[in-house]
């Protein structure tokens, strides 16, 4: 893609230049964005985007997306990543400040990598589903757990899975028409992802992908792709962006049916209270805690 841009740059209009600059500077977004979203970000018309894609020699936006994805490096060596992070961490007195600044940069970038229409589509899918299966492996499993738990607490039916083999087959077997499938796959593409997508497609379940660099691996086979900002050069790990996205999705789903969400939390708190036969927490006021420990006064 970089070579093609260089070859035709002199032939492009001002709008076309803005489009190719977007492609070059934001390959992750270019690999999944629609023509409308690219046009919005580059401040041009949809027609200018399509015309520029053709001028670059691509048959269509699909081929350009694959080229944009090829500019990314989807496979990272964890050992190499740690080694690179350690070179940035020699001054431990500044480590917290450094990782906080990187995290702030990631947070600011999140609204730019997740288009509003994709976010709304994902939230709508979760809100309409009779049951949601959330799949995540390795570092993505806590994110999957957080999404499934959050959905259950706002009155939805959801299950998280990091299983493989027969156990995963059992969980895929619970998908039904009306279910939805969420894949949390930041960096790694495994066989289980492909099987889950094929089974959900066979049944007719909508599929949402949450990823950092694997959009091109699945974009043609899922309904909605949510791309979080790259963490390749940052100290924080990818789950930070994914967890922020999960929180936003849960709020959006709750807002779609506030009464259901509040009833879900009320039921959870009632049951927790019944289990512990009273208050859930230790009193934070020391004098209250001391009086409670002494028991009732004579």
Short mmCIF file of C-alpha atoms in Angstrom, two decimals:
data_model
loop_
_atom_site.label_atom_id
_atom_site.label_comp_id
_atom_site.label_asym_id
_atom_site.label_seq_id
_atom_site.Cartn_x
_atom_site.Cartn_y
_atom_site.Cartn_z
CA UNK A 1 0.00 0.00 0.00
CA UNK A 2 2.81 2.43 0.87
CA UNK A 3 4.38 1.86 -2.55
CA UNK A 4 1.09 2.39 -4.36
CA UNK A 5 0.43 5.61 -2.47
CA UNK A 6 3.86 6.93 -3.46
CA UNK A 7 3.27 6.05 -7.13
CA UNK A 8 -0.03 7.92 -7.47
CA UNK A 9 0.34 10.71 -4.91
CA UNK A 10 1.08 13.34 -7.59
CA UNK A 11 -2.11 12.39 -9.44
CA UNK A 12 -4.44 12.75 -6.48
CA UNK A 13 -6.75 15.62 -5.66
CA UNK A 14 -6.58 17.36 -2.30
CA UNK A 15 -9.38 15.10 -1.07
CA UNK A 16 -7.62 12.01 -2.40
CA UNK A 17 -4.46 13.02 -0.54
CA UNK A 18 -6.41 13.23 2.71
CA UNK A 19 -7.79 9.76 2.07
CA UNK A 20 -4.39 8.13 1.40
CA UNK A 21 -2.90 9.92 4.39
CA UNK A 22 -5.62 8.36 6.51
CA UNK A 23 -4.84 4.92 5.04
CA UNK A 24 -1.13 5.32 5.72
CA UNK A 25 -1.45 6.73 9.24
CA UNK A 26 -4.34 4.55 10.44
CA UNK A 27 -4.02 1.10 8.82
CA UNK A 28 -5.88 -0.64 11.67
CA UNK A 29 -8.92 1.59 11.18
CA UNK A 30 -8.64 1.44 7.37
CA UNK A 31 -8.77 -2.36 7.58
CA UNK A 32 -12.31 -2.29 9.03
CA UNK A 33 -13.90 1.12 8.47
CA UNK A 34 -16.72 1.59 5.98
CA UNK A 35 -16.36 4.05 3.11
CA UNK A 36 -18.70 6.39 4.99
CA UNK A 37 -16.56 6.35 8.13
CA UNK A 38 -13.34 6.84 6.16
CA UNK A 39 -14.98 9.76 4.37
CA UNK A 40 -16.03 11.29 7.66
CA UNK A 41 -12.58 10.95 9.17
CA UNK A 42 -10.83 12.31 6.04
CA UNK A 43 -13.46 15.04 5.59
CA UNK A 44 -14.29 14.05 2.02
CA UNK A 45 -17.25 12.49 0.21
CA UNK A 46 -17.92 8.76 -0.02
CA UNK A 47 -17.32 9.01 -3.76
CA UNK A 48 -13.84 10.45 -3.17
CA UNK A 49 -12.95 7.46 -0.99
CA UNK A 50 -14.08 4.94 -3.61
CA UNK A 51 -12.37 6.88 -6.40
CA UNK A 52 -9.12 6.99 -4.45
CA UNK A 53 -9.28 3.25 -3.76
CA UNK A 54 -9.56 2.68 -7.52
CA UNK A 55 -6.70 5.08 -8.24
CA UNK A 56 -4.51 3.01 -5.94
CA UNK A 57 -5.24 0.02 -8.15
CA UNK A 58 -7.48 -1.93 -5.79
CA UNK A 59 -10.60 -3.68 -7.05
CA UNK A 60 -12.62 -2.35 -4.14
CA UNK A 61 -12.64 -1.46 -0.47
CA UNK A 62 -12.38 -5.11 0.54
CA UNK A 63 -9.03 -5.54 -1.19
CA UNK A 64 -7.76 -2.27 0.26
CA UNK A 65 -8.77 -3.42 3.75
CA UNK A 66 -6.66 -6.55 3.35
CA UNK A 67 -3.73 -4.42 2.19
CA UNK A 68 -4.14 -2.12 5.19
CA UNK A 69 -4.19 -5.12 7.52
CA UNK A 70 -0.98 -6.39 5.92
CA UNK A 71 0.74 -3.20 7.14
CA UNK A 72 0.11 -4.36 10.69
CA UNK A 73 2.05 -6.98 12.58
CA UNK A 74 -0.62 -9.25 14.06
CA UNK A 75 1.75 -11.73 15.68
CA UNK A 76 3.77 -10.46 18.62
CA UNK A 77 6.35 -12.43 20.55
CA UNK A 78 5.48 -11.97 24.27
CA UNK A 79 9.14 -12.41 25.21
CA UNK A 80 10.21 -9.70 22.76
CA UNK A 81 7.42 -7.41 23.96
CA UNK A 82 8.57 -7.82 27.57
CA UNK A 83 12.17 -7.14 26.57
CA UNK A 84 11.13 -3.91 24.82
CA UNK A 85 9.07 -2.84 27.83
CA UNK A 86 12.00 -3.48 30.15
CA UNK A 87 14.15 -1.10 28.12
CA UNK A 88 11.58 1.59 28.90
CA UNK A 89 11.43 0.66 32.58
CA UNK A 90 15.01 1.11 33.74
CA UNK A 91 14.01 4.07 35.93
CA UNK A 92 11.46 2.48 38.25
CA UNK A 93 10.80 5.79 40.01
CA UNK A 94 9.17 7.04 36.80
CA UNK A 95 7.48 3.78 35.80
CA UNK A 96 4.06 4.61 37.25
CA UNK A 97 4.10 8.03 35.59
CA UNK A 98 5.12 6.50 32.24
CA UNK A 99 2.49 3.78 32.24
CA UNK A 100 -0.17 6.30 33.34
CA UNK A 101 0.67 8.63 30.44
CA UNK A 102 0.55 5.71 28.01
CA UNK A 103 -2.80 4.62 29.42
CA UNK A 104 -4.16 8.14 29.02
CA UNK A 105 -3.04 8.15 25.39
CA UNK A 106 -4.80 4.82 24.84
CA UNK A 107 -8.00 6.12 26.43
CA UNK A 108 -8.00 9.26 24.26
CA UNK A 109 -7.53 7.14 21.12
CA UNK A 110 -10.38 4.72 21.84
CA UNK A 111 -13.24 6.87 20.46
CA UNK A 112 -11.27 7.33 17.23
CA UNK A 113 -10.73 3.61 16.58
CA UNK A 114 -14.31 2.58 17.37
CA UNK A 115 -16.77 4.31 15.01
CA UNK A 116 -20.08 5.31 16.57
CA UNK A 117 -22.08 3.18 14.14
CA UNK A 118 -20.04 0.06 14.96
CA UNK A 119 -20.40 0.66 18.69
CA UNK A 120 -24.15 1.17 18.39
CA UNK A 121 -24.47 -1.98 16.27
CA UNK A 122 -22.59 -4.04 18.87
CA UNK A 123 -24.66 -2.65 21.74
CA UNK A 124 -27.84 -3.32 19.78
CA UNK A 125 -26.78 -6.92 19.16
CA UNK A 126 -26.19 -7.52 22.87
CA UNK A 127 -29.45 -5.80 23.85
CA UNK A 128 -31.52 -7.94 21.47
CA UNK A 129 -29.87 -11.28 22.23
CA UNK A 130 -31.72 -13.89 24.27
CA UNK A 131 -28.32 -15.28 25.31
CA UNK A 132 -24.75 -14.12 24.68
CA UNK A 133 -21.68 -16.36 24.58
CA UNK A 134 -18.46 -14.39 25.12
CA UNK A 135 -15.26 -16.19 24.11
CA UNK A 136 -11.78 -15.11 25.20
CA UNK A 137 -8.47 -16.92 25.66
CA UNK A 138 -5.38 -16.06 27.70
CA UNK A 139 -5.27 -12.40 28.66
CA UNK A 140 -8.61 -11.91 26.89
CA UNK A 141 -10.46 -14.27 29.24
CA UNK A 142 -10.85 -11.72 32.09
CA UNK A 143 -12.36 -9.32 29.55
CA UNK A 144 -14.81 -12.01 28.41
CA UNK A 145 -15.64 -12.76 32.06
CA UNK A 146 -16.25 -9.07 32.78
CA UNK A 147 -18.62 -8.68 29.84
CA UNK A 148 -20.62 -11.81 30.63
CA UNK A 149 -20.85 -10.96 34.36
CA UNK A 150 -21.86 -7.38 33.59
CA UNK A 151 -24.60 -8.56 31.24
CA UNK A 152 -25.98 -10.95 33.83
CA UNK A 153 -26.07 -8.23 36.47
CA UNK A 154 -28.23 -6.02 34.25
CA UNK A 155 -30.75 -8.78 33.70
CA UNK A 156 -29.31 -10.46 30.60
CA UNK A 157 -28.37 -14.09 30.03
CA UNK A 158 -24.68 -14.49 29.23
CA UNK A 159 -21.85 -17.00 29.52
CA UNK A 160 -18.09 -16.51 29.26
CA UNK A 161 -15.84 -19.23 27.91
CA UNK A 162 -12.12 -19.84 27.71
CA UNK A 163 -12.61 -23.56 27.15
CA UNK A 164 -11.21 -25.73 24.38
CA UNK A 165 -11.92 -29.23 23.10
CA UNK A 166 -15.06 -31.04 24.22
CA UNK A 167 -15.82 -28.42 26.86
CA UNK A 168 -15.88 -25.69 24.24
CA UNK A 169 -18.01 -27.87 21.95
CA UNK A 170 -20.52 -28.20 24.80
CA UNK A 171 -20.72 -24.44 25.19
CA UNK A 172 -21.06 -23.80 21.45
CA UNK A 173 -23.89 -26.30 21.50
CA UNK A 174 -25.87 -23.87 23.67
CA UNK A 175 -26.10 -21.30 20.86
CA UNK A 176 -29.61 -20.93 19.50
CA UNK A 177 -31.43 -18.67 17.09
CA UNK A 178 -31.65 -15.42 19.02
CA UNK A 179 -28.26 -15.88 20.70
CA UNK A 180 -25.24 -13.71 19.98
CA UNK A 181 -21.52 -14.51 19.93
CA UNK A 182 -18.79 -12.12 21.09
CA UNK A 183 -15.15 -12.92 20.35
CA UNK A 184 -12.55 -11.08 22.43
CA UNK A 185 -9.41 -11.69 20.37
CA UNK A 186 -6.83 -8.90 20.80
CA UNK A 187 -3.74 -10.45 19.20
CA UNK A 188 -4.09 -14.19 18.68
CA UNK A 189 -6.14 -16.09 16.08
CA UNK A 190 -6.82 -19.65 17.23
CA UNK A 191 -8.78 -22.54 15.73
CA UNK A 192 -11.59 -22.17 18.28
CA UNK A 193 -12.41 -18.73 16.82
CA UNK A 194 -13.01 -20.20 13.38
CA UNK A 195 -15.20 -23.02 14.69
CA UNK A 196 -17.24 -20.61 16.82
CA UNK A 197 -17.79 -18.27 13.85
CA UNK A 198 -18.84 -21.15 11.60
CA UNK A 199 -21.31 -22.49 14.18
CA UNK A 200 -22.82 -19.07 14.90
CA UNK A 201 -23.17 -18.41 11.16
CA UNK A 202 -24.85 -21.80 10.66
CA UNK A 203 -27.43 -20.98 13.33
CA UNK A 204 -27.84 -17.36 12.28
CA UNK A 205 -26.40 -15.71 15.41
CA UNK A 206 -24.89 -12.24 15.00
CA UNK A 207 -21.16 -12.07 15.81
CA UNK A 208 -19.27 -9.19 17.43
CA UNK A 209 -15.47 -9.10 17.35
CA UNK A 210 -13.41 -7.07 19.84
CA UNK A 211 -9.78 -6.94 18.72
CA UNK A 212 -6.64 -4.89 18.44
CA UNK A 213 -4.95 -6.22 15.30
CA UNK A 214 -7.00 -9.14 13.95
CA UNK A 215 -9.80 -7.25 12.21
CA UNK A 216 -8.75 -8.41 8.75
CA UNK A 217 -8.70 -12.06 9.88
CA UNK A 218 -12.41 -12.01 10.65
CA UNK A 219 -13.96 -8.89 9.09
CA UNK A 220 -15.63 -10.78 6.24
CA UNK A 221 -17.13 -13.37 8.62
CA UNK A 222 -18.49 -11.32 11.52
CA UNK A 223 -21.24 -8.72 11.73
CA UNK A 224 -19.52 -6.03 13.81
CA UNK A 225 -15.84 -5.28 14.44
CA UNK A 226 -14.66 -3.09 17.33
CA UNK A 227 -10.97 -2.19 17.03
CA UNK A 228 -9.17 -0.88 20.12
CA UNK A 229 -6.04 1.31 19.84
CA UNK A 230 -2.66 -0.29 19.26
CA UNK A 231 -0.64 -1.02 22.40
CA UNK A 232 2.46 -2.15 20.51
CA UNK A 233 4.56 0.83 21.61
CA UNK A 234 2.78 1.42 24.93
CA UNK A 235 3.48 -0.05 28.36
CA UNK A 236 -0.17 -0.85 29.26
CA UNK A 237 -1.49 -4.16 27.92
CA UNK A 238 -4.41 -4.48 25.53
CA UNK A 239 -7.02 -5.54 28.16
CA UNK A 240 -7.14 -1.94 29.42
CA UNK A 241 -8.73 -0.70 26.21
CA UNK A 242 -10.93 -3.76 25.97
CA UNK A 243 -12.24 -3.33 29.52
CA UNK A 244 -13.08 0.32 28.86
CA UNK A 245 -14.97 -0.76 25.77
CA UNK A 246 -16.81 -3.42 27.77
CA UNK A 247 -17.89 -0.84 30.37
CA UNK A 248 -19.25 1.39 27.62
CA UNK A 249 -21.12 -1.51 26.00
CA UNK A 250 -22.69 -2.49 29.33
CA UNK A 251 -23.89 1.06 29.92
CA UNK A 252 -25.37 1.20 26.42
CA UNK A 253 -27.18 -2.13 26.89
CA UNK A 254 -28.48 -1.03 30.30
CA UNK A 255 -29.72 2.24 28.81
CA UNK A 256 -31.69 0.29 26.20
CA UNK A 257 -33.90 -1.11 29.01
CA UNK A 258 -33.21 0.73 32.30
CA UNK A 259 -35.97 -1.03 34.26
CA UNK A 260 -34.59 -4.44 33.33
CA UNK A 261 -31.07 -3.36 34.29
CA UNK A 262 -32.15 -2.01 37.67
CA UNK A 263 -34.26 -5.09 38.37
CA UNK A 264 -31.22 -7.24 37.60
CA UNK A 265 -29.09 -5.39 40.14
CA UNK A 266 -31.87 -5.45 42.74
CA UNK A 267 -32.19 -9.23 42.37
CA UNK A 268 -28.43 -9.69 42.72
CA UNK A 269 -28.23 -7.54 45.84
CA UNK A 270 -31.27 -9.22 47.40
CA UNK A 271 -29.79 -12.67 46.87
CA UNK A 272 -26.38 -11.62 48.17
CA UNK A 273 -28.06 -10.20 51.27
CA UNK A 274 -29.94 -13.44 51.86
CA UNK A 275 -26.76 -15.49 51.46
CA UNK A 276 -24.84 -13.54 54.12
CA UNK A 277 -27.95 -12.98 56.29
CA UNK A 278 -27.59 -9.25 56.55
CA UNK A 279 -25.16 -6.53 55.50
CA UNK A 280 -22.74 -7.27 52.72
CA UNK A 281 -19.81 -5.16 53.87
CA UNK A 282 -17.75 -4.50 56.99
CA UNK A 283 -18.64 -1.02 58.36
CA UNK A 284 -16.07 1.55 57.28
CA UNK A 285 -16.45 3.68 60.42
CA UNK A 286 -14.07 2.28 63.04
CA UNK A 287 -16.26 3.12 66.05
CA UNK A 288 -19.22 1.41 64.42
CA UNK A 289 -17.09 -1.64 63.65
CA UNK A 290 -15.81 -1.79 67.26
CA UNK A 291 -19.32 -1.55 68.70
CA UNK A 292 -20.50 -4.27 66.33
CA UNK A 293 -17.63 -6.49 67.46
CA UNK A 294 -18.53 -6.00 71.17
CA UNK A 295 -22.12 -6.97 70.53
CA UNK A 296 -25.29 -5.35 71.95
CA UNK A 297 -24.88 -3.27 75.10
CA UNK A 298 -26.28 -4.69 78.33
#
